[in-house]
mmCIF file of C-alpha atoms and ligand atoms in Angstrom:
data_model
loop_
_atom_site.group_PDB
_atom_site.id
_atom_site.type_symbol
_atom_site.label_atom_id
_atom_site.label_comp_id
_atom_site.label_asym_id
_atom_site.label_seq_id
_atom_site.Cartn_x
_atom_site.Cartn_y
_atom_site.Cartn_z
ATOM 1 C CA MET A 30 76.331 5.002 2.396
ATOM 2 C CA ASP A 31 75.924 4.999 -1.649
ATOM 3 C CA LYS A 32 78.704 4.410 -3.749
ATOM 4 C CA ALA A 33 80.378 7.230 -3.993
ATOM 5 C CA ALA A 34 81.049 8.118 -0.580
ATOM 6 C CA LEU A 35 81.827 4.539 0.307
ATOM 7 C CA THR A 36 84.340 4.202 -1.975
ATOM 8 C CA LYS A 37 85.767 7.708 -0.426
ATOM 9 C CA TYR A 38 85.121 7.017 2.658
ATOM 10 C CA ILE A 39 87.081 2.974 2.149
ATOM 11 C CA LEU A 40 90.113 4.730 -0.274
ATOM 12 C CA ASP A 41 90.917 7.546 2.711
ATOM 13 C CA LYS A 42 91.238 5.389 5.451
ATOM 14 C CA PHE A 43 93.541 2.684 3.928
ATOM 15 C CA ALA A 44 95.072 5.604 1.548
ATOM 16 C CA GLY A 45 97.451 3.505 -0.465
ATOM 17 C CA LYS A 46 96.865 0.328 0.814
ATOM 18 C CA VAL A 47 93.922 -0.721 -1.868
ATOM 19 C CA GLU A 48 92.951 0.323 -5.232
ATOM 20 C CA LEU A 49 89.603 0.651 -6.464
ATOM 21 C CA LEU A 50 89.051 -1.063 -9.946
ATOM 22 C CA GLU A 51 86.427 0.031 -12.584
ATOM 23 C CA THR A 52 83.993 -2.815 -13.183
ATOM 24 C CA GLY A 53 81.298 -0.787 -13.935
ATOM 25 C CA LYS A 54 79.588 -3.121 -11.011
ATOM 26 C CA VAL A 55 76.679 -1.540 -9.050
ATOM 27 C CA GLU A 56 78.516 -2.269 -6.372
ATOM 28 C CA PRO A 57 82.880 -1.017 -5.658
ATOM 29 C CA VAL A 58 85.701 -3.723 -6.327
ATOM 30 C CA PHE A 59 88.960 -2.613 -4.388
ATOM 31 C CA LYS A 60 92.068 -4.731 -5.120
ATOM 32 C CA LEU A 61 94.598 -5.012 -1.873
ATOM 33 C CA GLU A 62 97.487 -7.190 -1.340
ATOM 34 C CA ASN A 63 97.560 -10.419 -0.187
ATOM 35 C CA GLU A 64 99.590 -9.217 3.651
ATOM 36 C CA PHE A 65 96.930 -6.454 4.240
ATOM 37 C CA LEU A 66 94.017 -9.254 3.634
ATOM 38 C CA LEU A 67 93.394 -9.773 7.275
ATOM 39 C CA GLU A 68 94.346 -6.447 8.488
ATOM 40 C CA PHE A 69 91.763 -5.326 6.212
ATOM 41 C CA CYS A 70 88.522 -7.587 7.463
ATOM 42 C CA LYS A 71 89.615 -6.772 10.734
ATOM 43 C CA SER A 72 89.302 -3.193 10.838
ATOM 44 C CA ILE A 73 86.010 -3.278 8.344
ATOM 45 C CA ASN A 74 84.671 -5.470 10.670
ATOM 46 C CA SER A 75 85.863 -3.544 13.928
ATOM 47 C CA ASP A 76 85.002 0.259 11.990
ATOM 48 C CA GLU A 77 82.059 2.035 13.112
ATOM 49 C CA THR A 78 80.943 3.314 10.150
ATOM 50 C CA LEU A 79 81.087 0.430 7.866
ATOM 51 C CA HIS A 80 80.839 -2.247 10.568
ATOM 52 C CA ILE A 81 80.533 -5.147 8.203
ATOM 53 C CA ASP A 82 79.006 -8.013 9.770
ATOM 54 C CA PHE A 83 78.382 -10.059 7.061
ATOM 55 C CA LEU A 84 80.812 -12.649 4.426
ATOM 56 C CA CYS A 85 78.065 -12.734 1.471
ATOM 57 C CA ASN A 86 80.920 -15.129 -0.536
ATOM 58 C CA ILE A 87 84.502 -16.229 -0.982
ATOM 59 C CA ALA A 88 85.041 -17.113 -4.905
ATOM 60 C CA GLY A 89 88.262 -18.230 -6.627
ATOM 61 C CA VAL A 90 89.086 -17.429 -9.500
ATOM 62 C CA ASP A 91 91.468 -18.190 -11.957
ATOM 63 C CA THR A 92 92.434 -16.146 -14.821
ATOM 64 C CA GLY A 93 94.234 -17.771 -17.432
ATOM 65 C CA GLU A 94 97.403 -16.211 -15.728
ATOM 66 C CA ARG A 95 96.938 -15.709 -12.401
ATOM 67 C CA PHE A 96 94.877 -16.784 -9.494
ATOM 68 C CA GLU A 97 92.552 -14.250 -7.991
ATOM 69 C CA VAL A 98 89.885 -14.157 -4.693
ATOM 70 C CA VAL A 99 87.120 -12.399 -4.234
ATOM 71 C CA TYR A 100 85.213 -11.643 -1.142
ATOM 72 C CA SER A 101 81.733 -10.241 -1.307
ATOM 73 C CA VAL A 102 80.897 -8.332 2.204
ATOM 74 C CA ALA A 103 77.745 -6.290 3.341
ATOM 75 C CA SER A 104 77.034 -4.512 6.295
ATOM 76 C CA VAL A 105 73.654 -6.001 7.647
ATOM 77 C CA LYS A 106 73.077 -2.884 9.564
ATOM 78 C CA ASN A 107 74.442 -0.083 7.430
ATOM 79 C CA LYS A 108 72.847 -1.308 4.465
ATOM 80 C CA ILE A 109 76.124 -1.179 2.569
ATOM 81 C CA ARG A 110 78.220 -3.833 0.011
ATOM 82 C CA PHE A 111 81.286 -4.268 -1.674
ATOM 83 C CA ASP A 112 83.787 -6.300 -2.868
ATOM 84 C CA PHE A 113 87.221 -6.631 -2.384
ATOM 85 C CA LYS A 114 90.452 -9.017 -4.046
ATOM 86 C CA VAL A 115 93.593 -10.526 -3.685
ATOM 87 C CA VAL A 116 95.498 -11.217 -6.559
ATOM 88 C CA MET A 117 98.293 -13.845 -6.967
ATOM 89 C CA ALA A 118 100.509 -15.988 -8.682
ATOM 90 C CA TYR A 119 100.019 -19.644 -9.780
ATOM 91 C CA GLU A 120 103.357 -20.769 -7.786
ATOM 92 C CA ASN A 121 102.710 -20.834 -4.508
ATOM 93 C CA ALA A 122 99.157 -19.592 -4.131
ATOM 94 C CA GLU A 123 98.156 -19.380 -0.714
ATOM 95 C CA VAL A 124 95.458 -16.642 1.386
ATOM 96 C CA GLU A 125 94.955 -16.607 5.101
ATOM 97 C CA SER A 126 92.218 -17.839 6.412
ATOM 98 C CA VAL A 127 89.327 -14.818 7.613
ATOM 99 C CA GLN A 128 87.516 -17.933 10.049
ATOM 100 C CA SER A 129 88.520 -15.536 12.457
ATOM 101 C CA ILE A 130 86.694 -12.355 11.905
ATOM 102 C CA TRP A 131 83.183 -14.105 10.468
ATOM 103 C CA PRO A 132 83.293 -17.711 10.832
ATOM 104 C CA GLY A 133 80.859 -18.709 7.867
ATOM 105 C CA ALA A 134 83.843 -18.609 5.865
ATOM 106 C CA ASN A 135 84.951 -21.777 6.747
ATOM 107 C CA TRP A 136 83.145 -23.660 4.441
ATOM 108 C CA HIS A 137 83.889 -21.179 1.631
ATOM 109 C CA GLU A 138 87.413 -21.377 1.745
ATOM 110 C CA ARG A 139 87.556 -24.968 1.985
ATOM 111 C CA GLU A 140 85.320 -24.693 -1.386
ATOM 112 C CA VAL A 141 88.184 -22.319 -2.798
ATOM 113 C CA TRP A 142 91.143 -24.161 -1.343
ATOM 114 C CA GLU A 143 89.133 -27.947 -3.119
ATOM 115 C CA LEU A 144 88.170 -26.686 -6.366
ATOM 116 C CA TYR A 145 91.301 -24.235 -6.955
ATOM 117 C CA GLY A 146 93.934 -25.587 -5.426
ATOM 118 C CA ILE A 147 94.232 -22.346 -3.659
ATOM 119 C CA ASN A 148 95.999 -22.925 0.045
ATOM 120 C CA ILE A 149 94.101 -21.344 3.273
ATOM 121 C CA ARG A 150 96.845 -20.599 5.750
ATOM 122 C CA ASN A 151 95.362 -20.872 9.654
ATOM 123 C CA HIS A 152 92.133 -22.860 8.612
ATOM 124 C CA GLY A 153 92.055 -25.552 10.364
ATOM 125 C CA ASN A 154 90.215 -28.568 8.787
ATOM 126 C CA LEU A 155 90.934 -28.327 5.346
ATOM 127 C CA THR A 156 89.021 -31.628 4.377
ATOM 128 C CA ARG A 157 87.413 -32.401 1.038
ATOM 129 C CA PHE A 158 83.738 -30.238 1.013
ATOM 130 C CA LEU A 159 82.260 -31.102 -3.085
ATOM 131 C CA LEU A 160 84.432 -33.875 -3.927
ATOM 132 C CA PRO A 161 84.041 -36.981 -3.658
ATOM 133 C CA ASP A 162 86.567 -37.794 -0.316
ATOM 134 C CA ASN A 163 89.263 -39.920 -2.118
ATOM 135 C CA TRP A 164 89.196 -37.616 -5.301
ATOM 136 C CA ASP A 165 92.468 -37.647 -6.335
ATOM 137 C CA GLN A 166 92.277 -35.760 -9.255
ATOM 138 C CA GLY A 167 93.356 -32.524 -9.497
ATOM 139 C CA TYR A 168 92.001 -29.063 -9.342
ATOM 140 C CA PRO A 169 88.778 -28.230 -11.316
ATOM 141 C CA MET A 170 89.007 -25.137 -11.638
ATOM 142 C CA ARG A 171 91.796 -24.709 -12.831
ATOM 143 C CA LYS A 172 91.961 -23.844 -16.392
ATOM 144 C CA ASN A 173 93.811 -26.246 -16.991
ATOM 145 C CA TRP A 174 92.804 -28.586 -15.663
ATOM 146 C CA ASP A 175 92.127 -32.307 -17.424
ATOM 147 C CA ALA A 176 91.014 -35.536 -16.284
ATOM 148 C CA PRO A 177 90.245 -39.070 -18.607
ATOM 149 C CA ASP A 178 86.663 -38.409 -18.668
ATOM 150 C CA PHE A 179 86.301 -34.412 -19.239
ATOM 151 C CA VAL A 180 84.883 -33.273 -22.451
ATOM 152 C CA ARG A 181 84.905 -29.958 -22.983
ATOM 153 C CA MET A 182 82.332 -28.623 -24.908
ATOM 154 C CA PRO A 183 83.387 -28.129 -28.707
ATOM 155 C CA GLU A 184 83.647 -24.768 -30.071
ATOM 156 C CA SER A 185 80.910 -24.604 -32.151
ATOM 157 C CA MET B 20 67.438 -68.886 -3.468
ATOM 158 C CA GLY B 21 69.804 -71.055 -3.777
ATOM 159 C CA VAL B 22 66.627 -73.833 -4.029
ATOM 160 C CA ILE B 23 64.404 -71.860 -5.863
ATOM 161 C CA LYS B 24 66.745 -71.818 -8.695
ATOM 162 C CA LYS B 25 67.648 -75.161 -8.397
ATOM 163 C CA LEU B 26 64.035 -75.838 -8.600
ATOM 164 C CA PRO B 27 63.576 -76.939 -12.453
ATOM 165 C CA VAL B 28 66.221 -78.848 -12.479
ATOM 166 C CA TYR B 29 64.902 -81.220 -9.556
ATOM 167 C CA LEU B 30 61.224 -81.120 -10.922
ATOM 168 C CA GLU B 31 62.822 -82.661 -14.346
ATOM 169 C CA HIS B 32 63.784 -85.949 -12.824
ATOM 170 C CA PHE B 33 60.268 -86.435 -12.429
ATOM 171 C CA PRO B 34 57.269 -87.208 -15.418
ATOM 172 C CA GLY B 35 55.367 -84.432 -16.202
ATOM 173 C CA GLY B 36 58.303 -82.082 -13.935
ATOM 174 C CA GLY B 37 58.909 -80.468 -16.562
ATOM 175 C CA ILE B 38 54.961 -78.918 -17.127
ATOM 176 C CA VAL B 39 54.972 -78.034 -13.364
ATOM 177 C CA ALA B 40 57.955 -76.461 -13.630
ATOM 178 C CA THR B 41 57.375 -74.267 -16.846
ATOM 179 C CA SER B 42 53.952 -73.136 -14.692
ATOM 180 C CA LEU B 43 56.321 -72.820 -12.075
ATOM 181 C CA ASP B 44 58.435 -69.826 -14.080
ATOM 182 C CA TYR B 45 54.743 -68.427 -15.436
ATOM 183 C CA VAL B 46 53.397 -67.658 -12.296
ATOM 184 C CA LEU B 47 55.588 -66.736 -10.690
ATOM 185 C CA SER B 48 57.312 -64.084 -12.790
ATOM 186 C CA GLN B 49 53.811 -62.850 -13.873
ATOM 187 C CA SER B 50 53.767 -61.908 -9.882
ATOM 188 C CA GLN B 51 56.834 -60.466 -9.560
ATOM 189 C CA ALA B 52 56.165 -58.125 -12.972
ATOM 190 C CA SER B 53 53.045 -57.087 -11.174
ATOM 191 C CA SER B 54 54.202 -56.037 -8.514
ATOM 192 C CA ILE B 55 57.102 -53.398 -8.625
ATOM 193 C CA TRP B 56 58.305 -52.182 -5.522
ATOM 194 C CA TYR B 57 60.312 -49.748 -6.554
ATOM 195 C CA LEU B 58 63.305 -47.668 -4.083
ATOM 196 C CA LEU B 59 62.712 -44.088 -4.032
ATOM 197 C CA PHE B 60 65.823 -43.087 -5.440
ATOM 198 C CA GLY B 61 65.553 -39.053 -6.589
ATOM 199 C CA THR B 62 68.600 -36.749 -6.688
ATOM 200 C CA ALA B 63 67.333 -33.781 -8.923
ATOM 201 C CA CYS B 64 64.534 -32.490 -11.830
ATOM 202 C CA CYS B 65 63.852 -35.984 -13.392
ATOM 203 C CA ALA B 66 62.473 -37.234 -9.566
ATOM 204 C CA ILE B 67 59.714 -34.577 -9.690
ATOM 205 C CA GLU B 68 58.658 -36.259 -12.517
ATOM 206 C CA LEU B 69 58.455 -39.785 -11.005
ATOM 207 C CA MET B 70 56.939 -38.297 -8.258
ATOM 208 C CA ALA B 71 54.234 -36.911 -10.580
ATOM 209 C CA THR B 72 53.770 -40.591 -12.198
ATOM 210 C CA GLY B 73 53.405 -42.258 -8.538
ATOM 211 C CA ALA B 74 50.781 -39.234 -7.747
ATOM 212 C CA SER B 75 46.904 -39.611 -8.780
ATOM 213 C CA ARG B 76 46.482 -38.008 -12.395
ATOM 214 C CA TYR B 77 49.266 -41.021 -14.032
ATOM 215 C CA ASP B 78 49.138 -43.280 -11.369
ATOM 216 C CA PHE B 79 51.619 -45.737 -10.441
ATOM 217 C CA ASP B 80 50.379 -47.742 -8.155
ATOM 218 C CA ARG B 81 47.669 -50.014 -10.811
ATOM 219 C CA PHE B 82 51.146 -51.678 -12.024
ATOM 220 C CA GLY B 83 50.781 -52.595 -8.671
ATOM 221 C CA MET B 84 53.991 -50.536 -8.264
ATOM 222 C CA ILE B 85 54.485 -49.194 -4.791
ATOM 223 C CA PHE B 86 57.598 -47.106 -3.683
ATOM 224 C CA ARG B 87 59.784 -48.347 -0.159
ATOM 225 C CA ALA B 88 62.097 -45.638 0.756
ATOM 226 C CA SER B 89 64.924 -48.939 1.939
ATOM 227 C CA PRO B 90 66.385 -51.255 -0.233
ATOM 228 C CA ARG B 91 65.418 -54.062 1.702
ATOM 229 C CA GLN B 92 61.655 -54.986 0.804
ATOM 230 C CA ALA B 93 62.491 -52.712 -3.094
ATOM 231 C CA ASP B 94 63.166 -55.266 -6.280
ATOM 232 C CA LEU B 95 63.567 -51.766 -8.787
ATOM 233 C CA ILE B 96 65.575 -49.048 -8.070
ATOM 234 C CA ILE B 97 64.483 -46.212 -10.407
ATOM 235 C CA ALA B 98 67.495 -43.783 -10.812
ATOM 236 C CA ALA B 99 65.737 -39.939 -11.355
ATOM 237 C CA GLY B 100 67.913 -37.298 -11.488
ATOM 238 C CA THR B 101 71.779 -36.422 -11.972
ATOM 239 C CA ILE B 102 74.318 -38.859 -10.207
ATOM 240 C CA THR B 103 77.082 -37.107 -8.848
ATOM 241 C CA LYS B 104 80.559 -38.930 -9.029
ATOM 242 C CA LYS B 105 79.835 -38.061 -5.281
ATOM 243 C CA MET B 106 76.745 -39.522 -4.992
ATOM 244 C CA ALA B 107 77.828 -42.929 -6.985
ATOM 245 C CA PRO B 108 79.287 -45.195 -4.267
ATOM 246 C CA ARG B 109 75.943 -44.504 -2.405
ATOM 247 C CA LEU B 110 73.608 -45.327 -5.285
ATOM 248 C CA ARG B 111 75.964 -48.611 -5.139
ATOM 249 C CA LEU B 112 75.832 -49.282 -2.068
ATOM 250 C CA LEU B 113 71.417 -49.004 -2.114
ATOM 251 C CA TYR B 114 71.779 -51.531 -5.437
ATOM 252 C CA ASP B 115 73.956 -53.625 -2.877
ATOM 253 C CA GLN B 116 72.148 -54.225 -0.148
ATOM 254 C CA MET B 117 68.443 -54.870 -2.527
ATOM 255 C CA ALA B 118 67.206 -58.207 -2.601
ATOM 256 C CA GLN B 119 67.480 -60.428 -5.062
ATOM 257 C CA PRO B 120 66.660 -60.582 -8.360
ATOM 258 C CA ARG B 121 66.841 -56.629 -8.616
ATOM 259 C CA TYR B 122 66.647 -54.641 -11.286
ATOM 260 C CA VAL B 123 67.123 -50.769 -12.530
ATOM 261 C CA ILE B 124 65.837 -48.216 -14.350
ATOM 262 C CA ALA B 125 68.282 -45.288 -15.644
ATOM 263 C CA MET B 126 65.628 -42.119 -15.663
ATOM 264 C CA GLY B 127 66.503 -39.242 -17.890
ATOM 265 C CA GLY B 128 69.655 -38.214 -20.170
ATOM 266 C CA CYS B 129 71.736 -37.424 -16.845
ATOM 267 C CA THR B 130 71.512 -41.045 -15.483
ATOM 268 C CA VAL B 131 71.849 -42.057 -19.272
ATOM 269 C CA LYS B 132 74.496 -40.116 -19.943
ATOM 270 C CA GLY B 133 74.932 -37.500 -18.108
ATOM 271 C CA GLY B 134 72.957 -35.489 -20.091
ATOM 272 C CA PRO B 135 73.399 -31.559 -19.871
ATOM 273 C CA PHE B 136 76.127 -31.906 -17.838
ATOM 274 C CA TYR B 137 78.176 -34.321 -20.103
ATOM 275 C CA TYR B 138 80.468 -31.446 -21.661
ATOM 276 C CA ASP B 139 82.641 -29.511 -19.212
ATOM 277 C CA SER B 140 81.090 -31.379 -15.775
ATOM 278 C CA TYR B 141 83.868 -32.405 -13.508
ATOM 279 C CA ALA B 142 81.146 -33.390 -11.008
ATOM 280 C CA VAL B 143 78.721 -35.478 -13.137
ATOM 281 C CA GLU B 144 79.239 -39.595 -13.314
ATOM 282 C CA LYS B 145 78.673 -39.734 -17.410
ATOM 283 C CA GLY B 146 76.059 -42.854 -17.294
ATOM 284 C CA ILE B 147 74.951 -44.907 -14.037
ATOM 285 C CA ASP B 148 76.164 -48.119 -16.024
ATOM 286 C CA HIS B 149 79.514 -46.986 -14.953
ATOM 287 C CA ILE B 150 78.221 -48.265 -11.268
ATOM 288 C CA VAL B 151 74.837 -50.930 -11.579
ATOM 289 C CA PRO B 152 73.877 -52.987 -14.573
ATOM 290 C CA VAL B 153 70.745 -50.770 -15.920
ATOM 291 C CA ASP B 154 67.670 -52.847 -17.093
ATOM 292 C CA VAL B 155 65.769 -50.006 -18.867
ATOM 293 C CA TYR B 156 67.216 -46.994 -20.130
ATOM 294 C CA ILE B 157 64.397 -43.628 -20.749
ATOM 295 C CA PRO B 158 65.901 -41.003 -22.696
ATOM 296 C CA GLY B 159 64.730 -37.146 -21.750
ATOM 297 C CA CYS B 160 65.034 -34.133 -20.320
ATOM 298 C CA PRO B 161 63.111 -34.552 -18.031
ATOM 299 C CA PRO B 162 61.066 -37.903 -19.748
ATOM 300 C CA ARG B 163 57.511 -37.259 -19.609
ATOM 301 C CA PRO B 164 55.026 -39.455 -16.522
ATOM 302 C CA GLU B 165 54.228 -41.598 -19.921
ATOM 303 C CA SER B 166 57.556 -42.464 -20.721
ATOM 304 C CA LEU B 167 58.578 -43.758 -17.261
ATOM 305 C CA LEU B 168 54.957 -45.856 -17.723
ATOM 306 C CA GLU B 169 56.299 -47.221 -20.981
ATOM 307 C CA GLY B 170 59.658 -47.858 -19.505
ATOM 308 C CA CYS B 171 57.841 -49.515 -16.465
ATOM 309 C CA LEU B 172 56.308 -51.830 -18.690
ATOM 310 C CA THR B 173 59.118 -52.370 -21.035
ATOM 311 C CA LEU B 174 60.566 -54.097 -17.937
ATOM 312 C CA GLN B 175 57.682 -55.653 -16.701
ATOM 313 C CA LYS B 176 57.822 -57.618 -20.536
ATOM 314 C CA LYS B 177 61.132 -58.465 -19.678
ATOM 315 C CA ILE B 178 60.129 -60.193 -16.095
ATOM 316 C CA LYS B 179 57.718 -61.633 -17.639
ATOM 317 C CA LYS B 180 60.287 -63.430 -19.928
ATOM 318 C CA GLN B 181 62.394 -64.310 -17.670
ATOM 319 C CA LYS B 182 63.028 -68.246 -15.882
ATOM 320 C CA ILE B 183 64.104 -69.009 -12.049
ATOM 321 C CA GLY B 184 67.055 -70.255 -13.565
ATOM 322 C CA ASP B 185 68.355 -66.726 -14.772
ATOM 323 C CA TRP B 186 67.974 -65.290 -11.526
ATOM 324 C CA SER B 187 71.163 -64.017 -10.491
HETATM 325 S S1 SF4 C 229 67.651 -35.432 -17.016
HETATM 326 FE FE1 SF4 C 229 67.266 -32.796 -17.247
HETATM 327 S S2 SF4 C 229 65.238 -33.221 -16.133
HETATM 328 FE FE2 SF4 C 229 66.287 -35.016 -15.841
HETATM 329 S S3 SF4 C 229 68.192 -34.704 -13.577
HETATM 330 FE FE3 SF4 C 229 68.953 -34.067 -15.813
HETATM 331 S S4 SF4 C 229 68.521 -31.870 -16.328
HETATM 332 FE FE4 SF4 C 229 67.213 -33.039 -14.678
#
């Protein structure tokens, strides 16, 4: 399935709930509501035409105004790739865990929680992963993060 | 080690004891400097240079240096590579497990001062002298094997100057 056909298929199937973002990327990028996330994942996973069986990556993003969690998914069988993201405000940022669909999400979600402070609902094992176990200096990937020995690159 | 450390003090009481103590210092420090066994501790790219130094072209062995994979028989730790905050306690643990007298060489910009990760990094320790005392610093990213050899020669000079009483 090429990009146009894939985009059309997803927009038709989830009409009104999913929106296409104009990114200029090779693969389409969709945006969806936080509440719809789990249902969407279940649906693309079980759909015969899409059959998304591989979660490549989950990335947190701090845009300076809000948080985003970006999911990159693929279908090994159908050779499809696309991204989708959920957008949320700074306050009480949280997303639902997608481990029930792709168990590999476990580590990615811990990373998002640990570095951005985005809570993962129903994760089950939200423990430190990349940072030292006794880390108490907040969430380092946030734009406004600071620590006593953190040195920002000077403006050139 | 208490006895060895006090040996010069005991010897001083005998006629000619001073000469014996000095010779003892000389023999011990020479043999120590000529048979440094270093603990393998490579965490990043600098470790490749460390391996090259150990391999046939640069041949570490000619200093009597061989690597040990255990801190128990090592008297030098060459920290080669980026030391992250997560890794730092392990480095300290290995250092603590080494027998005294023990020495540390900080190899490469990362180990000395955070290197290319000095700016904008939350994870990298900015200098291992925050964790363990360092004897010789070797700058560079990565330092060439020659630099490491030079660093080892510097350490040897340092060891040769030491007296038994200096052992800590
Ligand atoms: S100093 Fe350079 S070569 Fe050495 S570990 Fe750091 S980045 Fe790698």
